[in-house]
Amino acid sequence: MIKINNLSKIFRTDLIETHALRQINLQVNEGEFAALTGPSGSGKSTLLNVLGTLESFDQGDYLLDGRSVKGLSDRELSALRNEKIGFIFQGFNLIKDFSLFDNIELPLRYRGFSAAERKRRVEQALETVGLAARRDYHPSQLSGGQQQRVAIARAIAGEPRILLADEPTGNLDSLMARQVMELLEKINQQGCTILMVTHDPDQARRANRHIQIVDGQLNDATMYEPLASEPLVAGA
Amino acid sequence: MEALLHNLKLSWFSIKRAPLPYALTLLILSLGLGTFFSNATLYYWMNRDPIPQKSATLFMARINSTPGDCTDCFEPPRVMSYMDMQKMSGSGIPSAEAAMFSSDAYAKTVENQQATPSQVELRVTQRDFFKLFDVPFLHGETWPDNKARMEVVISKNTALKFFSRTDVVGQEMLIDDKLYKVIGVLDDWAMLPRLYDVNGRRSAEPAEDIYIPLETAYDLAIQSNTQNSYFDVDWDGNMATYPQMARTNFANQLQFWVQLDSPEKVQQYQQFLKNLVADEKAAGRHTRPESNKLDNILDVQKAMRATNEQLDAFALVASLFLLVCVVNASHLSLNRYMANQYEFSLRRALGASRWQLQGQILADVLFSSVLAFAAALLFAQLGLWTINSLLPSTRALAGWDWQMVAVMALFVVLISYLVTLYPALKTSFSPLNQQLKQ
């Protein structure tokens, strides 16, 4: 699914060069739920951004579904992000003026779906995250956990092959974090590959693969057994 | 269409998020555009071809006929004498020709003799004037010849003003206490700029109210209110002798226009003037160097040094002001876009290409254009009112036709896009990850 070979990323200023990623090799297979951990500044978010094609890289190659993203045009990269990748951000990144429906619908518009198809997908995604009754609410009317579930609905509405989650529970309390994690596990069980950056060892333990990054280099030796899912708390 | 509506909705959300900065951007932009439009309106009217269907065939003729020796005087007088006009007429080469000058008088109707007379603008001219400049008649017709007669042609507005109707052929009027019969009423007509009368920089003024035969004007000592130049005239000021004096001396006040329908006719008329001057010189009359002028109607302002430098200066200042406003509006717009940049980055992350973001930006431009256009028209009207107050001679130039409005609308879209272009590029090409990481 994801294969990167000898990938390096350097941030340059006039005075300094920072090697954010050094000669990274990584393969993530279809259906995996991988947790990417590491200390602050280790390069985990940079790696996630490179994988999400939000960031370019300097050396090496990145193959998504067997196709190199190197040299792709802006339009091709945008289409790739839109069709194959779903993003979940720590800060949710919902548009506050939009209703939940409009927020989830946004990436589907860029894909050129008809209004009917968009509606079907949005309603299905809202159903999946348990917010179908609140489709006309605005983000400010929701709790943090609910907002993150809307963001997840937005990410999965286009039925992407891979979800990239950057500290998806970082802004949530433990109860809401657990609900979000359970939702991600459910999505993963339906076949969607997930790569999640997290600081939290407990969250990382819920993934079935643990990838550690330190000083821009990978240590991919640990494999966790998935934890038994805990039930959702009603009314969240 | 659905995408456009969606993008317009996004633009509206963006405005609602920061209405004051948006209003300020719009105010600055529309102020610059309004100032520019008010000056562009004057500039357009003053520099347009007022008679495109025949401007190539209309010429003002002059010869360098002024008494006295002057070997390096090559500029003919701006107005000519009755004697020279007579010599230049009747060649048979022009398809129409008319001498003319402007004057003014007080008029009233015969039926209402007790009323206070109203001031009217006169055009003293000959029968071909109306043919030369395609002046339409609503009722009646021009004079049958160029002889003196107490008959006038009046404008439609004059007919309405004095008679409260337009079909007044045969009615009588008192003009400076002399009785005239109305033989023609013109339809609505305005020639802007009024290039047949650039002398005295009056080309921006409306068309005259009343048209009087040239010979009648000479008989009644009606004189030009624009320019009279007397050369070697020995006259005691007795008005009874004016007709004779004005017809036989260098009492210059006339402009002479001809219609020459082909380049060959132009050449023939130039040759006619050349021969005329040669004959005059042979008779010992044309003492200055030969310097005949046959200026096309579109060149006549420049030839008569009657271009309005004030308008040119206003236009330059207005253009610079617009530039300053565009730069300022662009700066404010950049701030607005940067404040919303995370949203652009989010759209890019969700799969919008830069091209798709341009759709959003074009919707912003469309929104701004509509609002800026409406505000700019208001400011432009205010600007025109101010200019007309400062320069009363420009009061006829304050109108817009639909073509001008269309060009202004396109210009607003273009300027709005320019204002948005740099912020849009800056937003579209900024790194995505920094904005999304909170």
mmCIF file of N, CA and C in Angstrom, chain B residues 287-383:
data_model
loop_
_atom_site.group_PDB
_atom_site.id
_atom_site.type_symbol
_atom_site.label_atom_id
_atom_site.label_comp_id
_atom_site.label_asym_id
_atom_site.label_seq_id
_atom_site.Cartn_x
_atom_site.Cartn_y
_atom_site.Cartn_z
ATOM 1 N N THR B 287 -0.188 88.730 -47.834
ATOM 2 C CA THR B 287 1.218 89.136 -47.655
ATOM 3 C C THR B 287 2.026 88.139 -46.827
ATOM 4 N N ARG B 288 1.363 87.331 -46.041
ATOM 5 C CA ARG B 288 2.100 86.352 -45.218
ATOM 6 C C ARG B 288 2.443 85.119 -46.045
ATOM 7 N N PRO B 289 3.357 84.281 -45.533
ATOM 8 C CA PRO B 289 3.705 83.066 -46.294
ATOM 9 C C PRO B 289 2.484 82.174 -46.482
ATOM 10 N N GLU B 290 2.492 81.437 -47.570
ATOM 11 C CA GLU B 290 1.384 80.506 -47.800
ATOM 12 C C GLU B 290 1.422 79.416 -46.724
ATOM 13 N N SER B 291 0.321 79.243 -46.032
ATOM 14 C CA SER B 291 0.265 78.209 -44.989
ATOM 15 C C SER B 291 -1.188 77.794 -44.805
ATOM 16 N N ASN B 292 -1.694 77.122 -45.821
ATOM 17 C CA ASN B 292 -3.103 76.722 -45.780
ATOM 18 C C ASN B 292 -3.269 75.521 -44.851
ATOM 19 N N LYS B 293 -4.347 75.506 -44.131
ATOM 20 C CA LYS B 293 -4.620 74.377 -43.220
ATOM 21 C C LYS B 293 -5.966 73.768 -43.573
ATOM 22 N N LEU B 294 -5.959 72.454 -43.638
ATOM 23 C CA LEU B 294 -7.200 71.723 -43.853
ATOM 24 C C LEU B 294 -7.222 70.617 -42.789
ATOM 25 N N ASP B 295 -7.683 70.980 -41.615
ATOM 26 C CA ASP B 295 -7.593 70.060 -40.468
ATOM 27 C C ASP B 295 -8.836 69.183 -40.368
ATOM 28 N N ASN B 296 -8.601 67.899 -40.292
ATOM 29 C CA ASN B 296 -9.716 66.978 -40.102
ATOM 30 C C ASN B 296 -10.378 67.254 -38.749
ATOM 31 N N ILE B 297 -11.641 66.937 -38.667
ATOM 32 C CA ILE B 297 -12.401 67.257 -37.451
ATOM 33 C C ILE B 297 -11.792 66.598 -36.202
ATOM 34 N N LEU B 298 -11.171 65.421 -36.385
ATOM 35 C CA LEU B 298 -10.607 64.736 -35.221
ATOM 36 C C LEU B 298 -9.264 65.329 -34.792
ATOM 37 N N ASP B 299 -8.683 66.160 -35.677
ATOM 38 C CA ASP B 299 -7.395 66.784 -35.345
ATOM 39 C C ASP B 299 -7.546 68.243 -34.956
ATOM 40 N N VAL B 300 -8.772 68.726 -35.006
ATOM 41 C CA VAL B 300 -8.956 70.168 -34.927
ATOM 42 C C VAL B 300 -8.631 70.726 -33.527
ATOM 43 N N GLN B 301 -8.878 69.913 -32.482
ATOM 44 C CA GLN B 301 -8.570 70.413 -31.126
ATOM 45 C C GLN B 301 -7.072 70.651 -30.984
ATOM 46 N N LYS B 302 -6.315 69.691 -31.494
ATOM 47 C CA LYS B 302 -4.859 69.813 -31.404
ATOM 48 C C LYS B 302 -4.376 70.972 -32.275
ATOM 49 N N ALA B 303 -4.940 71.057 -33.484
ATOM 50 C CA ALA B 303 -4.515 72.103 -34.412
ATOM 51 C C ALA B 303 -4.816 73.491 -33.846
ATOM 52 N N MET B 304 -5.924 73.594 -33.134
ATOM 53 C CA MET B 304 -6.316 74.899 -32.581
ATOM 54 C C MET B 304 -5.798 75.073 -31.157
ATOM 55 N N ARG B 305 -4.953 74.162 -30.736
ATOM 56 C CA ARG B 305 -4.410 74.169 -29.370
ATOM 57 C C ARG B 305 -5.542 74.339 -28.348
ATOM 58 N N ALA B 306 -6.575 73.541 -28.558
ATOM 59 C CA ALA B 306 -7.759 73.666 -27.698
ATOM 60 C C ALA B 306 -7.972 72.416 -26.844
ATOM 61 N N THR B 307 -6.926 71.614 -26.714
ATOM 62 C CA THR B 307 -7.068 70.453 -25.838
ATOM 63 C C THR B 307 -7.138 70.933 -24.392
ATOM 64 N N ASN B 308 -7.846 70.154 -23.600
ATOM 65 C CA ASN B 308 -8.062 70.575 -22.216
ATOM 66 C C ASN B 308 -6.989 69.961 -21.319
ATOM 67 N N GLU B 309 -5.959 70.752 -21.031
ATOM 68 C CA GLU B 309 -4.847 70.228 -20.219
ATOM 69 C C GLU B 309 -5.306 69.915 -18.793
ATOM 70 N N GLN B 310 -6.330 70.625 -18.345
ATOM 71 C CA GLN B 310 -6.831 70.347 -16.985
ATOM 72 C C GLN B 310 -7.358 68.914 -16.904
ATOM 73 N N LEU B 311 -8.077 68.511 -17.964
ATOM 74 C CA LEU B 311 -8.603 67.144 -17.968
ATOM 75 C C LEU B 311 -7.475 66.131 -18.029
ATOM 76 N N ASP B 312 -6.449 66.440 -18.835
ATOM 77 C CA ASP B 312 -5.296 65.534 -18.923
ATOM 78 C C ASP B 312 -4.636 65.392 -17.555
ATOM 79 N N ALA B 313 -4.492 66.527 -16.868
ATOM 80 C CA ALA B 313 -3.864 66.487 -15.544
ATOM 81 C C ALA B 313 -4.730 65.705 -14.562
ATOM 82 N N PHE B 314 -6.041 65.934 -14.630
ATOM 83 C CA PHE B 314 -6.961 65.182 -13.761
ATOM 84 C C PHE B 314 -6.839 63.685 -14.029
ATOM 85 N N ALA B 315 -6.763 63.352 -15.321
ATOM 86 C CA ALA B 315 -6.703 61.930 -15.701
ATOM 87 C C ALA B 315 -5.446 61.280 -15.138
ATOM 88 N N LEU B 316 -4.333 62.006 -15.207
ATOM 89 C CA LEU B 316 -3.071 61.471 -14.688
ATOM 90 C C LEU B 316 -3.165 61.268 -13.176
ATOM 91 N N VAL B 317 -3.686 62.286 -12.506
ATOM 92 C CA VAL B 317 -3.804 62.188 -11.041
ATOM 93 C C VAL B 317 -4.741 61.045 -10.660
ATOM 94 N N ALA B 318 -5.850 60.923 -11.401
ATOM 95 C CA ALA B 318 -6.822 59.866 -11.095
ATOM 96 C C ALA B 318 -6.206 58.481 -11.303
ATOM 97 N N SER B 319 -5.383 58.343 -12.349
ATOM 98 C CA SER B 319 -4.738 57.047 -12.610
ATOM 99 C C SER B 319 -3.770 56.694 -11.480
ATOM 100 N N LEU B 320 -3.006 57.698 -11.049
ATOM 101 C CA LEU B 320 -2.058 57.450 -9.952
ATOM 102 C C LEU B 320 -2.803 57.131 -8.660
ATOM 103 N N PHE B 321 -3.898 57.837 -8.443
ATOM 104 C CA PHE B 321 -4.707 57.584 -7.239
ATOM 105 C C PHE B 321 -5.261 56.156 -7.270
ATOM 106 N N LEU B 322 -5.711 55.738 -8.457
ATOM 107 C CA LEU B 322 -6.231 54.364 -8.582
ATOM 108 C C LEU B 322 -5.129 53.363 -8.253
ATOM 109 N N LEU B 323 -3.923 53.649 -8.751
ATOM 110 C CA LEU B 323 -2.802 52.740 -8.483
ATOM 111 C C LEU B 323 -2.550 52.615 -6.976
ATOM 112 N N VAL B 324 -2.545 53.759 -6.312
ATOM 113 C CA VAL B 324 -2.335 53.745 -4.852
ATOM 114 C C VAL B 324 -3.448 52.948 -4.163
ATOM 115 N N CYS B 325 -4.677 53.172 -4.619
ATOM 116 C CA CYS B 325 -5.811 52.455 -4.011
ATOM 117 C C CYS B 325 -5.703 50.953 -4.258
ATOM 118 N N VAL B 326 -5.278 50.580 -5.459
ATOM 119 C CA VAL B 326 -5.163 49.147 -5.778
ATOM 120 C C VAL B 326 -4.110 48.496 -4.888
ATOM 121 N N VAL B 327 -2.984 49.185 -4.721
ATOM 122 C CA VAL B 327 -1.913 48.632 -3.875
ATOM 123 C C VAL B 327 -2.403 48.484 -2.431
ATOM 124 N N ASN B 328 -3.100 49.504 -1.952
ATOM 125 C CA ASN B 328 -3.609 49.445 -0.576
ATOM 126 C C ASN B 328 -4.674 48.371 -0.409
ATOM 127 N N ALA B 329 -5.576 48.309 -1.374
ATOM 128 C CA ALA B 329 -6.642 47.297 -1.303
ATOM 129 C C ALA B 329 -6.031 45.898 -1.376
ATOM 130 N N SER B 330 -4.997 45.760 -2.199
ATOM 131 C CA SER B 330 -4.336 44.455 -2.321
ATOM 132 C C SER B 330 -3.682 44.062 -0.997
ATOM 133 N N HIS B 331 -3.107 45.060 -0.328
ATOM 134 C CA HIS B 331 -2.468 44.796 0.956
ATOM 135 C C HIS B 331 -3.502 44.338 1.991
ATOM 136 N N LEU B 332 -4.629 45.060 2.017
ATOM 137 C CA LEU B 332 -5.700 44.673 2.942
ATOM 138 C C LEU B 332 -6.250 43.292 2.582
ATOM 139 N N SER B 333 -6.359 43.073 1.292
ATOM 140 C CA SER B 333 -6.872 41.781 0.822
ATOM 141 C C SER B 333 -5.912 40.655 1.214
ATOM 142 N N LEU B 334 -4.624 40.953 1.120
ATOM 143 C CA LEU B 334 -3.617 39.951 1.517
ATOM 144 C C LEU B 334 -3.803 39.583 2.992
ATOM 145 N N ASN B 335 -4.013 40.599 3.815
ATOM 146 C CA ASN B 335 -4.231 40.324 5.243
ATOM 147 C C ASN B 335 -5.450 39.445 5.457
ATOM 148 N N ARG B 336 -6.499 39.717 4.708
ATOM 149 C CA ARG B 336 -7.715 38.908 4.843
ATOM 150 C C ARG B 336 -7.448 37.470 4.419
ATOM 151 N N TYR B 337 -6.748 37.320 3.315
ATOM 152 C CA TYR B 337 -6.472 35.967 2.822
ATOM 153 C C TYR B 337 -5.556 35.215 3.778
ATOM 154 N N MET B 338 -4.564 35.939 4.318
ATOM 155 C CA MET B 338 -3.641 35.259 5.226
ATOM 156 C C MET B 338 -4.385 34.806 6.488
ATOM 157 N N ALA B 339 -5.361 35.638 6.905
ATOM 158 C CA ALA B 339 -6.155 35.252 8.076
ATOM 159 C C ALA B 339 -6.977 33.999 7.786
ATOM 160 N N ASN B 340 -7.336 33.814 6.536
ATOM 161 C CA ASN B 340 -8.138 32.643 6.152
ATOM 162 C C ASN B 340 -7.290 31.530 5.539
ATOM 163 N N GLN B 341 -5.984 31.657 5.680
ATOM 164 C CA GLN B 341 -5.137 30.735 4.926
ATOM 165 C C GLN B 341 -5.308 29.285 5.361
ATOM 166 N N TYR B 342 -5.574 29.101 6.657
ATOM 167 C CA TYR B 342 -5.708 27.715 7.106
ATOM 168 C C TYR B 342 -6.840 27.018 6.346
ATOM 169 N N GLU B 343 -7.866 27.815 6.007
ATOM 170 C CA GLU B 343 -9.004 27.219 5.301
ATOM 171 C C GLU B 343 -8.603 26.822 3.881
ATOM 172 N N PHE B 344 -7.777 27.668 3.250
ATOM 173 C CA PHE B 344 -7.290 27.308 1.910
ATOM 174 C C PHE B 344 -6.420 26.058 1.999
ATOM 175 N N SER B 345 -5.565 26.021 3.032
ATOM 176 C CA SER B 345 -4.695 24.843 3.182
ATOM 177 C C SER B 345 -5.533 23.600 3.437
ATOM 178 N N LEU B 346 -6.578 23.769 4.217
ATOM 179 C CA LEU B 346 -7.449 22.630 4.500
ATOM 180 C C LEU B 346 -8.087 22.114 3.212
ATOM 181 N N ARG B 347 -8.548 23.038 2.391
ATOM 182 C CA ARG B 347 -9.166 22.616 1.122
ATOM 183 C C ARG B 347 -8.167 21.862 0.264
ATOM 184 N N ARG B 348 -6.919 22.393 0.265
ATOM 185 C CA ARG B 348 -5.880 21.707 -0.527
ATOM 186 C C ARG B 348 -5.655 20.309 0.038
ATOM 187 N N ALA B 349 -5.608 20.195 1.352
ATOM 188 C CA ALA B 349 -5.378 18.882 1.965
ATOM 189 C C ALA B 349 -6.527 17.930 1.644
ATOM 190 N N LEU B 350 -7.724 18.489 1.525
ATOM 191 C CA LEU B 350 -8.886 17.643 1.255
ATOM 192 C C LEU B 350 -9.036 17.321 -0.226
ATOM 193 N N GLY B 351 -8.127 17.839 -1.029
ATOM 194 C CA GLY B 351 -8.112 17.409 -2.428
ATOM 195 C C GLY B 351 -8.390 18.484 -3.445
ATOM 196 N N ALA B 352 -8.505 19.740 -3.017
ATOM 197 C CA ALA B 352 -8.716 20.801 -4.003
ATOM 198 C C ALA B 352 -7.388 21.131 -4.676
ATOM 199 N N SER B 353 -7.404 21.170 -5.983
ATOM 200 C CA SER B 353 -6.186 21.586 -6.689
ATOM 201 C C SER B 353 -6.096 23.102 -6.630
ATOM 202 N N ARG B 354 -4.933 23.606 -7.008
ATOM 203 C CA ARG B 354 -4.796 25.073 -7.029
ATOM 204 C C ARG B 354 -5.816 25.678 -8.000
ATOM 205 N N TRP B 355 -6.075 24.964 -9.062
ATOM 206 C CA TRP B 355 -7.028 25.444 -10.056
ATOM 207 C C TRP B 355 -8.429 25.542 -9.449
ATOM 208 N N GLN B 356 -8.775 24.531 -8.628
ATOM 209 C CA GLN B 356 -10.087 24.577 -7.983
ATOM 210 C C GLN B 356 -10.170 25.724 -6.977
ATOM 211 N N LEU B 357 -9.027 26.002 -6.330
ATOM 212 C CA LEU B 357 -9.024 27.163 -5.424
ATOM 213 C C LEU B 357 -9.235 28.453 -6.193
ATOM 214 N N GLN B 358 -8.745 28.466 -7.451
ATOM 215 C CA GLN B 358 -8.954 29.666 -8.268
ATOM 216 C C GLN B 358 -10.446 29.935 -8.469
ATOM 217 N N GLY B 359 -11.222 28.842 -8.543
ATOM 218 C CA GLY B 359 -12.676 28.999 -8.659
ATOM 219 C C GLY B 359 -13.223 29.759 -7.476
ATOM 220 N N GLN B 360 -12.718 29.415 -6.297
ATOM 221 C CA GLN B 360 -13.133 30.114 -5.080
ATOM 222 C C GLN B 360 -12.718 31.588 -5.148
ATOM 223 N N ILE B 361 -11.487 31.806 -5.621
ATOM 224 C CA ILE B 361 -10.968 33.172 -5.682
ATOM 225 C C ILE B 361 -11.747 33.990 -6.718
ATOM 226 N N LEU B 362 -12.105 33.345 -7.828
ATOM 227 C CA LEU B 362 -12.896 34.054 -8.844
ATOM 228 C C LEU B 362 -14.269 34.424 -8.298
ATOM 229 N N ALA B 363 -14.807 33.555 -7.459
ATOM 230 C CA ALA B 363 -16.091 33.899 -6.825
ATOM 231 C C ALA B 363 -15.913 35.106 -5.907
ATOM 232 N N ASP B 364 -14.782 35.134 -5.195
ATOM 233 C CA ASP B 364 -14.479 36.315 -4.360
ATOM 234 C C ASP B 364 -14.413 37.568 -5.229
ATOM 235 N N VAL B 365 -13.732 37.418 -6.375
ATOM 236 C CA VAL B 365 -13.577 38.555 -7.293
ATOM 237 C C VAL B 365 -14.946 39.009 -7.796
ATOM 238 N N LEU B 366 -15.792 38.041 -8.131
ATOM 239 C CA LEU B 366 -17.125 38.367 -8.638
ATOM 240 C C LEU B 366 -17.924 39.123 -7.576
ATOM 241 N N PHE B 367 -17.860 38.610 -6.379
ATOM 242 C CA PHE B 367 -18.577 39.243 -5.259
ATOM 243 C C PHE B 367 -18.081 40.673 -5.073
ATOM 244 N N SER B 368 -16.758 40.797 -4.991
ATOM 245 C CA SER B 368 -16.167 42.125 -4.777
ATOM 246 C C SER B 368 -16.491 43.047 -5.942
ATOM 247 N N SER B 369 -16.469 42.481 -7.151
ATOM 248 C CA SER B 369 -16.688 43.310 -8.343
ATOM 249 C C SER B 369 -18.072 43.931 -8.313
ATOM 250 N N VAL B 370 -19.067 43.125 -7.963
ATOM 251 C CA VAL B 370 -20.445 43.637 -7.952
ATOM 252 C C VAL B 370 -20.570 44.779 -6.942
ATOM 253 N N LEU B 371 -20.040 44.548 -5.748
ATOM 254 C CA LEU B 371 -20.148 45.576 -4.705
ATOM 255 C C LEU B 371 -19.300 46.799 -5.064
ATOM 256 N N ALA B 372 -18.081 46.538 -5.531
ATOM 257 C CA ALA B 372 -17.180 47.655 -5.873
ATOM 258 C C ALA B 372 -17.738 48.455 -7.048
ATOM 259 N N PHE B 373 -18.370 47.767 -7.983
ATOM 260 C CA PHE B 373 -18.919 48.451 -9.153
ATOM 261 C C PHE B 373 -20.027 49.422 -8.729
ATOM 262 N N ALA B 374 -20.919 48.925 -7.880
ATOM 263 C CA ALA B 374 -22.019 49.784 -7.422
ATOM 264 C C ALA B 374 -21.463 50.996 -6.657
ATOM 265 N N ALA B 375 -20.517 50.732 -5.758
ATOM 266 C CA ALA B 375 -19.953 51.836 -4.973
ATOM 267 C C ALA B 375 -19.143 52.776 -5.867
ATOM 268 N N ALA B 376 -18.422 52.204 -6.829
ATOM 269 C CA ALA B 376 -17.594 53.035 -7.717
ATOM 270 C C ALA B 376 -18.467 53.956 -8.562
ATOM 271 N N LEU B 377 -19.631 53.456 -9.003
ATOM 272 C CA LEU B 377 -20.519 54.315 -9.787
ATOM 273 C C LEU B 377 -21.012 55.496 -8.948
ATOM 274 N N LEU B 378 -21.284 55.216 -7.692
ATOM 275 C CA LEU B 378 -21.714 56.302 -6.801
ATOM 276 C C LEU B 378 -20.603 57.337 -6.642
ATOM 277 N N PHE B 379 -19.392 56.840 -6.369
ATOM 278 C CA PHE B 379 -18.262 57.766 -6.225
ATOM 279 C C PHE B 379 -17.992 58.510 -7.536
ATOM 280 N N ALA B 380 -18.169 57.819 -8.653
ATOM 281 C CA ALA B 380 -17.920 58.456 -9.949
ATOM 282 C C ALA B 380 -18.914 59.588 -10.176
ATOM 283 N N GLN B 381 -20.180 59.353 -9.815
ATOM 284 C CA GLN B 381 -21.182 60.407 -9.961
ATOM 285 C C GLN B 381 -20.819 61.609 -9.090
ATOM 286 N N LEU B 382 -20.365 61.303 -7.884
ATOM 287 C CA LEU B 382 -19.945 62.364 -6.974
ATOM 288 C C LEU B 382 -18.756 63.126 -7.569
ATOM 289 N N GLY B 383 -17.813 62.372 -8.129
ATOM 290 C CA GLY B 383 -16.638 62.982 -8.760
ATOM 291 C C GLY B 383 -17.025 63.851 -9.942
#
